[in-house]
Amino acid sequence: MPPPDLQPLSLLPADQAADAQPWTRLPYQDVPRFDAASLLAQWTRLHAGQGLQPPAPGPLAEGWAHYHGGDFERAAAIGLQHGHDGLALANQATAIYANYLEPREAVRLALFRQVAERATAQSGEEPENCQALYWQAYALGRYSQGISVARALAQGLGGKVKNALERVIALQPHHADAHIALASFHAEVIDKVGVLVGRMTYGVRTETAIQLFERGLQLHPHSACALMEYGRGLLMLHGDSRMAEATRLYERASALEPADARERLDVELARAGLFD
């Protein structure tokens, strides 16, 4: 039985339905635009953090072009129209939109639940599908941050996130994003419950977090998101004694040239973080 906060969207009040209003549009005009041909030509660079295989030329490739150009709502709709083959696109577009652009907290959490439900169902049918596992973990992780990490741990969501990410890394050792996400999980738990309880109860360790951050950046050194997560992780693990190093990581992230809409959002976050 799912935790009470993770109820199906069909049971949510009408005013919390994820599709009640159009999604917020990307606020930047300087984002690279793609068509199917240019998308496929740049696919390896755009998916360096995941190693996802490109789609065949056609409507699904056009959906991915919408995603990378910042039209997340259109991308998610196209993904859902393609059933099983489109789930990776639908889940990624929905999760990234919810994380960066959705201003209504109830809707934001509902979108993460939606992604988690779809990805969990898919990974149940396909236990070696790294995309399903990763977006399950991503959505549950962001949802957990929204309701508070401590509350999520009490509901058992932490174990699901950790297990899914460890499975992704076992199946796909070069999945940079999974390394960074698992490193952040270790850091978040240690920050909330402490080193001893974290190790004994949840199997998290400071040294493991650092190793995972380093490996993730080795695999994808031009990821603004990874650089920022490492910076946050250092502060959660070591406090202000690592502020200078965290600041340098944010500076590196803010200086990157974004290749698509999601990277544009990350670079803007890094720049904003330097002024906090």
PDB file of C-alpha atoms in Angstrom:
ATOM      1  CA  MET A   1       0.000   0.000   0.000  1.00  0.00           C
ATOM      2  CA  PRO A   2       1.523   3.396  -0.983  1.00  0.00           C
ATOM      3  CA  PRO A   3       2.193   6.040   1.652  1.00  0.00           C
ATOM      4  CA  PRO A   4      -0.814   8.322   2.190  1.00  0.00           C
ATOM      5  CA  ASP A   5       0.910  11.262   0.515  1.00  0.00           C
ATOM      6  CA  LEU A   6       1.543   9.216  -2.630  1.00  0.00           C
ATOM      7  CA  GLN A   7      -2.072   8.646  -3.588  1.00  0.00           C
ATOM      8  CA  PRO A   8      -3.002   8.283  -7.269  1.00  0.00           C
ATOM      9  CA  LEU A   9      -3.760  11.532  -9.094  1.00  0.00           C
ATOM     10  CA  SER A  10      -7.318  10.350  -9.685  1.00  0.00           C
ATOM     11  CA  LEU A  11      -7.891  10.700  -5.942  1.00  0.00           C
ATOM     12  CA  LEU A  12      -6.556  14.251  -5.732  1.00  0.00           C
ATOM     13  CA  PRO A  13      -8.948  17.166  -5.231  1.00  0.00           C
ATOM     14  CA  ALA A  14      -9.925  18.841  -8.496  1.00  0.00           C
ATOM     15  CA  ASP A  15      -8.072  22.037  -7.629  1.00  0.00           C
ATOM     16  CA  GLN A  16      -4.836  20.067  -7.376  1.00  0.00           C
ATOM     17  CA  ALA A  17      -5.103  18.286 -10.730  1.00  0.00           C
ATOM     18  CA  ALA A  18      -1.852  18.651 -12.643  1.00  0.00           C
ATOM     19  CA  ASP A  19      -3.579  19.622 -15.885  1.00  0.00           C
ATOM     20  CA  ALA A  20      -5.934  22.249 -14.429  1.00  0.00           C
ATOM     21  CA  GLN A  21      -4.026  25.111 -16.072  1.00  0.00           C
ATOM     22  CA  PRO A  22      -1.491  25.394 -18.892  1.00  0.00           C
ATOM     23  CA  TRP A  23       2.083  24.855 -17.827  1.00  0.00           C
ATOM     24  CA  THR A  24       4.258  27.894 -17.222  1.00  0.00           C
ATOM     25  CA  ARG A  25       6.352  28.725 -20.258  1.00  0.00           C
ATOM     26  CA  LEU A  26      10.118  28.924 -20.243  1.00  0.00           C
ATOM     27  CA  PRO A  27      11.017  32.552 -19.440  1.00  0.00           C
ATOM     28  CA  TYR A  28      14.130  32.746 -21.654  1.00  0.00           C
ATOM     29  CA  GLN A  29      14.304  33.555 -25.360  1.00  0.00           C
ATOM     30  CA  ASP A  30      17.979  32.657 -25.835  1.00  0.00           C
ATOM     31  CA  VAL A  31      17.505  28.892 -25.607  1.00  0.00           C
ATOM     32  CA  PRO A  32      18.793  26.761 -28.504  1.00  0.00           C
ATOM     33  CA  ARG A  33      15.991  25.479 -30.733  1.00  0.00           C
ATOM     34  CA  PHE A  34      15.888  22.061 -32.322  1.00  0.00           C
ATOM     35  CA  ASP A  35      14.178  20.090 -35.016  1.00  0.00           C
ATOM     36  CA  ALA A  36      14.403  16.322 -35.318  1.00  0.00           C
ATOM     37  CA  ALA A  37      17.514  16.450 -37.495  1.00  0.00           C
ATOM     38  CA  SER A  38      19.499  18.859 -35.295  1.00  0.00           C
ATOM     39  CA  LEU A  39      18.352  16.998 -32.192  1.00  0.00           C
ATOM     40  CA  LEU A  40      19.672  13.674 -33.435  1.00  0.00           C
ATOM     41  CA  ALA A  41      22.943  15.275 -34.550  1.00  0.00           C
ATOM     42  CA  GLN A  42      23.507  16.598 -31.008  1.00  0.00           C
ATOM     43  CA  TRP A  43      21.930  13.708 -29.115  1.00  0.00           C
ATOM     44  CA  THR A  44      25.121  12.408 -27.507  1.00  0.00           C
ATOM     45  CA  ARG A  45      25.958  15.832 -26.069  1.00  0.00           C
ATOM     46  CA  LEU A  46      22.399  16.474 -24.903  1.00  0.00           C
ATOM     47  CA  HIS A  47      22.143  13.105 -23.132  1.00  0.00           C
ATOM     48  CA  ALA A  48      25.689  12.842 -21.818  1.00  0.00           C
ATOM     49  CA  GLY A  49      24.392  12.363 -18.297  1.00  0.00           C
ATOM     50  CA  GLN A  50      22.158   9.393 -19.120  1.00  0.00           C
ATOM     51  CA  GLY A  51      23.413   7.497 -22.145  1.00  0.00           C
ATOM     52  CA  LEU A  52      19.868   7.226 -23.503  1.00  0.00           C
ATOM     53  CA  GLN A  53      19.618   5.779 -26.998  1.00  0.00           C
ATOM     54  CA  PRO A  54      18.200   8.205 -29.597  1.00  0.00           C
ATOM     55  CA  PRO A  55      14.716   7.709 -31.032  1.00  0.00           C
ATOM     56  CA  ALA A  56      14.138   6.938 -34.690  1.00  0.00           C
ATOM     57  CA  PRO A  57      13.455   9.973 -36.890  1.00  0.00           C
ATOM     58  CA  GLY A  58       9.785  10.846 -36.666  1.00  0.00           C
ATOM     59  CA  PRO A  59       7.172  12.207 -34.251  1.00  0.00           C
ATOM     60  CA  LEU A  60       8.909  11.004 -31.081  1.00  0.00           C
ATOM     61  CA  ALA A  61      12.139  12.686 -32.140  1.00  0.00           C
ATOM     62  CA  GLU A  62      10.109  15.860 -32.681  1.00  0.00           C
ATOM     63  CA  GLY A  63       8.823  15.474 -29.126  1.00  0.00           C
ATOM     64  CA  TRP A  64      12.376  15.341 -27.826  1.00  0.00           C
ATOM     65  CA  ALA A  65      13.149  18.446 -29.898  1.00  0.00           C
ATOM     66  CA  HIS A  66      10.304  20.244 -28.107  1.00  0.00           C
ATOM     67  CA  TYR A  67      11.730  19.116 -24.758  1.00  0.00           C
ATOM     68  CA  HIS A  68      15.236  20.352 -25.426  1.00  0.00           C
ATOM     69  CA  GLY A  69      13.857  23.623 -26.791  1.00  0.00           C
ATOM     70  CA  GLY A  70      11.906  24.235 -23.595  1.00  0.00           C
ATOM     71  CA  ASP A  71       8.325  23.360 -24.578  1.00  0.00           C
ATOM     72  CA  PHE A  72       7.959  20.828 -21.785  1.00  0.00           C
ATOM     73  CA  GLU A  73       4.173  20.606 -21.922  1.00  0.00           C
ATOM     74  CA  ARG A  74       4.133  19.755 -25.637  1.00  0.00           C
ATOM     75  CA  ALA A  75       6.980  17.272 -25.154  1.00  0.00           C
ATOM     76  CA  ALA A  76       5.175  15.477 -22.334  1.00  0.00           C
ATOM     77  CA  ALA A  77       1.968  15.277 -24.377  1.00  0.00           C
ATOM     78  CA  ILE A  78       3.798  13.772 -27.357  1.00  0.00           C
ATOM     79  CA  GLY A  79       5.540  11.295 -25.082  1.00  0.00           C
ATOM     80  CA  LEU A  80       2.249  10.107 -23.641  1.00  0.00           C
ATOM     81  CA  GLN A  81       0.812   9.699 -27.144  1.00  0.00           C
ATOM     82  CA  HIS A  82       3.554   7.165 -27.897  1.00  0.00           C
ATOM     83  CA  GLY A  83       2.755   4.785 -25.068  1.00  0.00           C
ATOM     84  CA  HIS A  84       5.613   2.651 -23.809  1.00  0.00           C
ATOM     85  CA  ASP A  85       8.137   4.174 -26.240  1.00  0.00           C
ATOM     86  CA  GLY A  86       7.312   7.691 -25.099  1.00  0.00           C
ATOM     87  CA  LEU A  87       7.432   7.207 -21.336  1.00  0.00           C
ATOM     88  CA  ALA A  88      11.051   8.336 -20.988  1.00  0.00           C
ATOM     89  CA  LEU A  89      10.183  11.601 -22.739  1.00  0.00           C
ATOM     90  CA  ALA A  90       6.913  12.105 -20.850  1.00  0.00           C
ATOM     91  CA  ASN A  91       8.527  11.457 -17.483  1.00  0.00           C
ATOM     92  CA  GLN A  92      11.607  13.577 -18.134  1.00  0.00           C
ATOM     93  CA  ALA A  93       9.633  16.530 -19.506  1.00  0.00           C
ATOM     94  CA  THR A  94       7.152  16.409 -16.628  1.00  0.00           C
ATOM     95  CA  ALA A  95       9.763  16.037 -13.893  1.00  0.00           C
ATOM     96  CA  ILE A  96      12.034  18.771 -15.232  1.00  0.00           C
ATOM     97  CA  TYR A  97       9.112  21.152 -15.698  1.00  0.00           C
ATOM     98  CA  ALA A  98       7.862  20.470 -12.176  1.00  0.00           C
ATOM     99  CA  ASN A  99      11.299  20.962 -10.669  1.00  0.00           C
ATOM    100  CA  TYR A 100      12.154  24.237 -12.386  1.00  0.00           C
ATOM    101  CA  LEU A 101       9.037  26.061 -13.539  1.00  0.00           C
ATOM    102  CA  GLU A 102       5.797  25.010 -11.805  1.00  0.00           C
ATOM    103  CA  PRO A 103       4.927  27.787  -9.286  1.00  0.00           C
ATOM    104  CA  ARG A 104       2.033  26.012  -7.506  1.00  0.00           C
ATOM    105  CA  GLU A 105       3.379  23.697  -4.842  1.00  0.00           C
ATOM    106  CA  ALA A 106       0.372  21.376  -4.822  1.00  0.00           C
ATOM    107  CA  VAL A 107       0.569  20.936  -8.590  1.00  0.00           C
ATOM    108  CA  ARG A 108       4.325  20.538  -8.442  1.00  0.00           C
ATOM    109  CA  LEU A 109       4.017  17.680  -5.970  1.00  0.00           C
ATOM    110  CA  ALA A 110       1.179  16.143  -7.978  1.00  0.00           C
ATOM    111  CA  LEU A 111       3.359  16.120 -11.093  1.00  0.00           C
ATOM    112  CA  PHE A 112       6.155  14.378  -9.224  1.00  0.00           C
ATOM    113  CA  ARG A 113       3.651  11.790  -7.978  1.00  0.00           C
ATOM    114  CA  GLN A 114       2.436  11.322 -11.530  1.00  0.00           C
ATOM    115  CA  VAL A 115       5.950  10.635 -12.786  1.00  0.00           C
ATOM    116  CA  ALA A 116       6.690   8.340  -9.851  1.00  0.00           C
ATOM    117  CA  GLU A 117       3.553   6.290 -10.495  1.00  0.00           C
ATOM    118  CA  ARG A 118       4.248   5.886 -14.217  1.00  0.00           C
ATOM    119  CA  ALA A 119       7.914   5.067 -13.716  1.00  0.00           C
ATOM    120  CA  THR A 120       7.244   2.669 -10.837  1.00  0.00           C
ATOM    121  CA  ALA A 121       4.705   0.769 -12.921  1.00  0.00           C
ATOM    122  CA  GLN A 122       7.112   0.592 -15.839  1.00  0.00           C
ATOM    123  CA  SER A 123      10.059  -0.533 -13.726  1.00  0.00           C
ATOM    124  CA  GLY A 124       7.842  -3.222 -12.207  1.00  0.00           C
ATOM    125  CA  GLU A 125       7.275  -4.627 -15.678  1.00  0.00           C
ATOM    126  CA  GLU A 126      10.837  -3.942 -16.855  1.00  0.00           C
ATOM    127  CA  PRO A 127      13.182  -4.199 -13.861  1.00  0.00           C
ATOM    128  CA  GLU A 128      16.238  -3.435 -15.996  1.00  0.00           C
ATOM    129  CA  ASN A 129      14.839  -0.276 -17.601  1.00  0.00           C
ATOM    130  CA  CYS A 130      17.276   2.374 -16.384  1.00  0.00           C
ATOM    131  CA  GLN A 131      15.150   5.284 -17.560  1.00  0.00           C
ATOM    132  CA  ALA A 132      12.147   4.072 -15.578  1.00  0.00           C
ATOM    133  CA  LEU A 133      14.280   3.480 -12.497  1.00  0.00           C
ATOM    134  CA  TYR A 134      16.026   6.824 -12.732  1.00  0.00           C
ATOM    135  CA  TRP A 135      12.883   8.915 -13.188  1.00  0.00           C
ATOM    136  CA  GLN A 136      11.165   6.972 -10.424  1.00  0.00           C
ATOM    137  CA  ALA A 137      14.040   7.928  -8.120  1.00  0.00           C
ATOM    138  CA  TYR A 138      14.194  11.518  -9.371  1.00  0.00           C
ATOM    139  CA  ALA A 139      10.472  12.105  -8.898  1.00  0.00           C
ATOM    140  CA  LEU A 140      10.368  10.476  -5.454  1.00  0.00           C
ATOM    141  CA  GLY A 141      13.481  12.403  -4.424  1.00  0.00           C
ATOM    142  CA  ARG A 142      12.089  15.784  -5.441  1.00  0.00           C
ATOM    143  CA  TYR A 143       8.737  14.902  -3.912  1.00  0.00           C
ATOM    144  CA  SER A 144      10.541  13.993  -0.685  1.00  0.00           C
ATOM    145  CA  GLN A 145      12.263  17.363  -0.617  1.00  0.00           C
ATOM    146  CA  GLY A 146       8.882  19.019  -1.094  1.00  0.00           C
ATOM    147  CA  ILE A 147       7.277  17.302   1.898  1.00  0.00           C
ATOM    148  CA  SER A 148      10.572  17.357   3.894  1.00  0.00           C
ATOM    149  CA  VAL A 149      13.276  14.731   3.756  1.00  0.00           C
ATOM    150  CA  ALA A 150      12.646  13.651   7.345  1.00  0.00           C
ATOM    151  CA  ARG A 151       8.968  12.994   6.648  1.00  0.00           C
ATOM    152  CA  ALA A 152       9.810  11.119   3.453  1.00  0.00           C
ATOM    153  CA  LEU A 153      12.308   8.921   5.273  1.00  0.00           C
ATOM    154  CA  ALA A 154       9.666   8.092   7.869  1.00  0.00           C
ATOM    155  CA  GLN A 155       7.361   6.975   5.040  1.00  0.00           C
ATOM    156  CA  GLY A 156      10.007   4.707   3.547  1.00  0.00           C
ATOM    157  CA  LEU A 157      10.519   6.723   0.368  1.00  0.00           C
ATOM    158  CA  GLY A 158      14.251   7.053   0.990  1.00  0.00           C
ATOM    159  CA  GLY A 159      14.840   3.347   0.565  1.00  0.00           C
ATOM    160  CA  LYS A 160      12.993   3.368  -2.753  1.00  0.00           C
ATOM    161  CA  VAL A 161      15.118   6.244  -4.040  1.00  0.00           C
ATOM    162  CA  LYS A 162      18.371   4.647  -2.911  1.00  0.00           C
ATOM    163  CA  ASN A 163      17.523   1.197  -4.265  1.00  0.00           C
ATOM    164  CA  ALA A 164      16.435   2.541  -7.646  1.00  0.00           C
ATOM    165  CA  LEU A 165      19.584   4.638  -8.105  1.00  0.00           C
ATOM    166  CA  GLU A 166      21.887   1.836  -7.006  1.00  0.00           C
ATOM    167  CA  ARG A 167      20.144  -0.423  -9.505  1.00  0.00           C
ATOM    168  CA  VAL A 168      20.658   2.109 -12.304  1.00  0.00           C
ATOM    169  CA  ILE A 169      24.381   2.339 -11.546  1.00  0.00           C
ATOM    170  CA  ALA A 170      24.701  -1.439 -11.418  1.00  0.00           C
ATOM    171  CA  LEU A 171      22.999  -1.767 -14.795  1.00  0.00           C
ATOM    172  CA  GLN A 172      24.563   1.302 -16.413  1.00  0.00           C
ATOM    173  CA  PRO A 173      27.841   2.251 -14.686  1.00  0.00           C
ATOM    174  CA  HIS A 174      28.307   5.327 -16.903  1.00  0.00           C
ATOM    175  CA  HIS A 175      24.986   6.911 -15.920  1.00  0.00           C
ATOM    176  CA  ALA A 176      26.400  10.194 -14.587  1.00  0.00           C
ATOM    177  CA  ASP A 177      23.061  11.604 -13.428  1.00  0.00           C
ATOM    178  CA  ALA A 178      22.387   8.547 -11.259  1.00  0.00           C
ATOM    179  CA  HIS A 179      25.774   8.942  -9.562  1.00  0.00           C
ATOM    180  CA  ILE A 180      25.034  12.588  -8.762  1.00  0.00           C
ATOM    181  CA  ALA A 181      21.508  11.831  -7.569  1.00  0.00           C
ATOM    182  CA  LEU A 182      22.690   9.025  -5.290  1.00  0.00           C
ATOM    183  CA  ALA A 183      25.477  11.229  -3.922  1.00  0.00           C
ATOM    184  CA  SER A 184      22.902  13.914  -3.143  1.00  0.00           C
ATOM    185  CA  PHE A 185      20.723  11.332  -1.413  1.00  0.00           C
ATOM    186  CA  HIS A 186      23.610  10.356   0.888  1.00  0.00           C
ATOM    187  CA  ALA A 187      24.313  14.019   1.655  1.00  0.00           C
ATOM    188  CA  GLU A 188      20.663  14.924   2.290  1.00  0.00           C
ATOM    189  CA  VAL A 189      20.130  12.049   4.701  1.00  0.00           C
ATOM    190  CA  ILE A 190      23.336  12.769   6.622  1.00  0.00           C
ATOM    191  CA  ASP A 191      22.356  16.427   6.820  1.00  0.00           C
ATOM    192  CA  LYS A 192      18.951  15.528   8.283  1.00  0.00           C
ATOM    193  CA  VAL A 193      19.727  12.627  10.646  1.00  0.00           C
ATOM    194  CA  GLY A 194      23.488  12.812  11.224  1.00  0.00           C
ATOM    195  CA  VAL A 195      26.432  10.623  10.296  1.00  0.00           C
ATOM    196  CA  LEU A 196      25.852   7.792  12.790  1.00  0.00           C
ATOM    197  CA  VAL A 197      22.102   7.354  12.308  1.00  0.00           C
ATOM    198  CA  GLY A 198      22.517   7.813   8.577  1.00  0.00           C
ATOM    199  CA  ARG A 199      25.063   5.018   8.361  1.00  0.00           C
ATOM    200  CA  MET A 200      23.312   2.594  10.693  1.00  0.00           C
ATOM    201  CA  THR A 201      19.726   3.154   9.563  1.00  0.00           C
ATOM    202  CA  TYR A 202      19.939   4.186   5.926  1.00  0.00           C
ATOM    203  CA  GLY A 203      23.362   2.946   4.825  1.00  0.00           C
ATOM    204  CA  VAL A 204      24.657   6.380   3.813  1.00  0.00           C
ATOM    205  CA  ARG A 205      28.231   7.588   4.264  1.00  0.00           C
ATOM    206  CA  THR A 206      30.078  10.841   3.750  1.00  0.00           C
ATOM    207  CA  GLU A 207      32.930   9.175   1.881  1.00  0.00           C
ATOM    208  CA  THR A 208      30.498   7.398  -0.431  1.00  0.00           C
ATOM    209  CA  ALA A 209      28.772  10.679  -1.248  1.00  0.00           C
ATOM    210  CA  ILE A 210      32.065  12.317  -2.202  1.00  0.00           C
ATOM    211  CA  GLN A 211      33.111   9.346  -4.329  1.00  0.00           C
ATOM    212  CA  LEU A 212      29.786   9.407  -6.158  1.00  0.00           C
ATOM    213  CA  PHE A 213      29.960  13.157  -6.771  1.00  0.00           C
ATOM    214  CA  GLU A 214      33.486  12.841  -8.138  1.00  0.00           C
ATOM    215  CA  ARG A 215      32.550   9.923 -10.385  1.00  0.00           C
ATOM    216  CA  GLY A 216      29.474  11.711 -11.684  1.00  0.00           C
ATOM    217  CA  LEU A 217      31.489  14.785 -12.632  1.00  0.00           C
ATOM    218  CA  GLN A 218      34.166  12.629 -14.183  1.00  0.00           C
ATOM    219  CA  LEU A 219      31.502  11.084 -16.400  1.00  0.00           C
ATOM    220  CA  HIS A 220      29.817  14.410 -17.231  1.00  0.00           C
ATOM    221  CA  PRO A 221      32.145  17.332 -16.366  1.00  0.00           C
ATOM    222  CA  HIS A 222      30.024  19.958 -18.138  1.00  0.00           C
ATOM    223  CA  SER A 223      26.863  19.433 -16.113  1.00  0.00           C
ATOM    224  CA  ALA A 224      25.809  22.612 -14.321  1.00  0.00           C
ATOM    225  CA  CYS A 225      23.332  20.573 -12.280  1.00  0.00           C
ATOM    226  CA  ALA A 226      26.035  18.157 -11.122  1.00  0.00           C
ATOM    227  CA  LEU A 227      28.360  21.006 -10.148  1.00  0.00           C
ATOM    228  CA  MET A 228      25.632  22.677  -8.096  1.00  0.00           C
ATOM    229  CA  GLU A 229      24.572  19.439  -6.432  1.00  0.00           C
ATOM    230  CA  TYR A 230      28.188  18.792  -5.464  1.00  0.00           C
ATOM    231  CA  GLY A 231      28.419  22.277  -3.996  1.00  0.00           C
ATOM    232  CA  ARG A 232      25.241  21.774  -1.984  1.00  0.00           C
ATOM    233  CA  GLY A 233      26.412  18.345  -0.937  1.00  0.00           C
ATOM    234  CA  LEU A 234      29.710  19.675   0.427  1.00  0.00           C
ATOM    235  CA  LEU A 235      27.841  22.187   2.571  1.00  0.00           C
ATOM    236  CA  MET A 236      25.432  19.543   3.858  1.00  0.00           C
ATOM    237  CA  LEU A 237      28.279  17.166   4.679  1.00  0.00           C
ATOM    238  CA  HIS A 238      30.866  19.604   6.015  1.00  0.00           C
ATOM    239  CA  GLY A 239      29.151  22.914   6.686  1.00  0.00           C
ATOM    240  CA  ASP A 240      30.641  26.322   6.020  1.00  0.00           C
ATOM    241  CA  SER A 241      34.189  24.968   6.172  1.00  0.00           C
ATOM    242  CA  ARG A 242      33.720  23.981   2.503  1.00  0.00           C
ATOM    243  CA  MET A 243      32.014  27.209   1.437  1.00  0.00           C
ATOM    244  CA  ALA A 244      34.920  28.349  -0.753  1.00  0.00           C
ATOM    245  CA  GLU A 245      34.942  25.062  -2.634  1.00  0.00           C
ATOM    246  CA  ALA A 246      31.161  25.093  -3.021  1.00  0.00           C
ATOM    247  CA  THR A 247      31.341  28.641  -4.360  1.00  0.00           C
ATOM    248  CA  ARG A 248      33.926  27.605  -6.942  1.00  0.00           C
ATOM    249  CA  LEU A 249      31.644  24.799  -8.104  1.00  0.00           C
ATOM    250  CA  TYR A 250      28.779  27.260  -8.528  1.00  0.00           C
ATOM    251  CA  GLU A 251      31.067  29.623 -10.416  1.00  0.00           C
ATOM    252  CA  ARG A 252      32.026  26.819 -12.801  1.00  0.00           C
ATOM    253  CA  ALA A 253      28.334  26.007 -13.318  1.00  0.00           C
ATOM    254  CA  SER A 254      27.401  29.639 -13.955  1.00  0.00           C
ATOM    255  CA  ALA A 255      30.090  29.991 -16.631  1.00  0.00           C
ATOM    256  CA  LEU A 256      28.938  27.039 -18.748  1.00  0.00           C
ATOM    257  CA  GLU A 257      27.356  27.525 -22.162  1.00  0.00           C
ATOM    258  CA  PRO A 258      23.939  25.811 -21.999  1.00  0.00           C
ATOM    259  CA  ALA A 259      23.170  23.331 -24.765  1.00  0.00           C
ATOM    260  CA  ASP A 260      19.393  23.235 -24.190  1.00  0.00           C
ATOM    261  CA  ALA A 261      16.533  24.579 -22.081  1.00  0.00           C
ATOM    262  CA  ARG A 262      17.203  22.479 -18.998  1.00  0.00           C
ATOM    263  CA  GLU A 263      20.868  23.506 -18.979  1.00  0.00           C
ATOM    264  CA  ARG A 264      19.791  27.145 -19.427  1.00  0.00           C
ATOM    265  CA  LEU A 265      17.673  26.818 -16.289  1.00  0.00           C
ATOM    266  CA  ASP A 266      20.578  25.237 -14.393  1.00  0.00           C
ATOM    267  CA  VAL A 267      23.012  27.977 -15.384  1.00  0.00           C
ATOM    268  CA  GLU A 268      20.514  30.617 -14.268  1.00  0.00           C
ATOM    269  CA  LEU A 269      20.120  28.829 -10.921  1.00  0.00           C
ATOM    270  CA  ALA A 270      23.880  28.747 -10.482  1.00  0.00           C
ATOM    271  CA  ARG A 271      24.133  32.474 -11.157  1.00  0.00           C
ATOM    272  CA  ALA A 272      21.342  33.183  -8.706  1.00  0.00           C
ATOM    273  CA  GLY A 273      22.956  30.930  -6.105  1.00  0.00           C
ATOM    274  CA  LEU A 274      26.131  32.974  -6.166  1.00  0.00           C
ATOM    275  CA  PHE A 275      24.167  35.972  -4.890  1.00  0.00           C
ATOM    276  CA  ASP A 276      22.325  34.133  -2.082  1.00  0.00           C
TER     277      ASP A 276
END
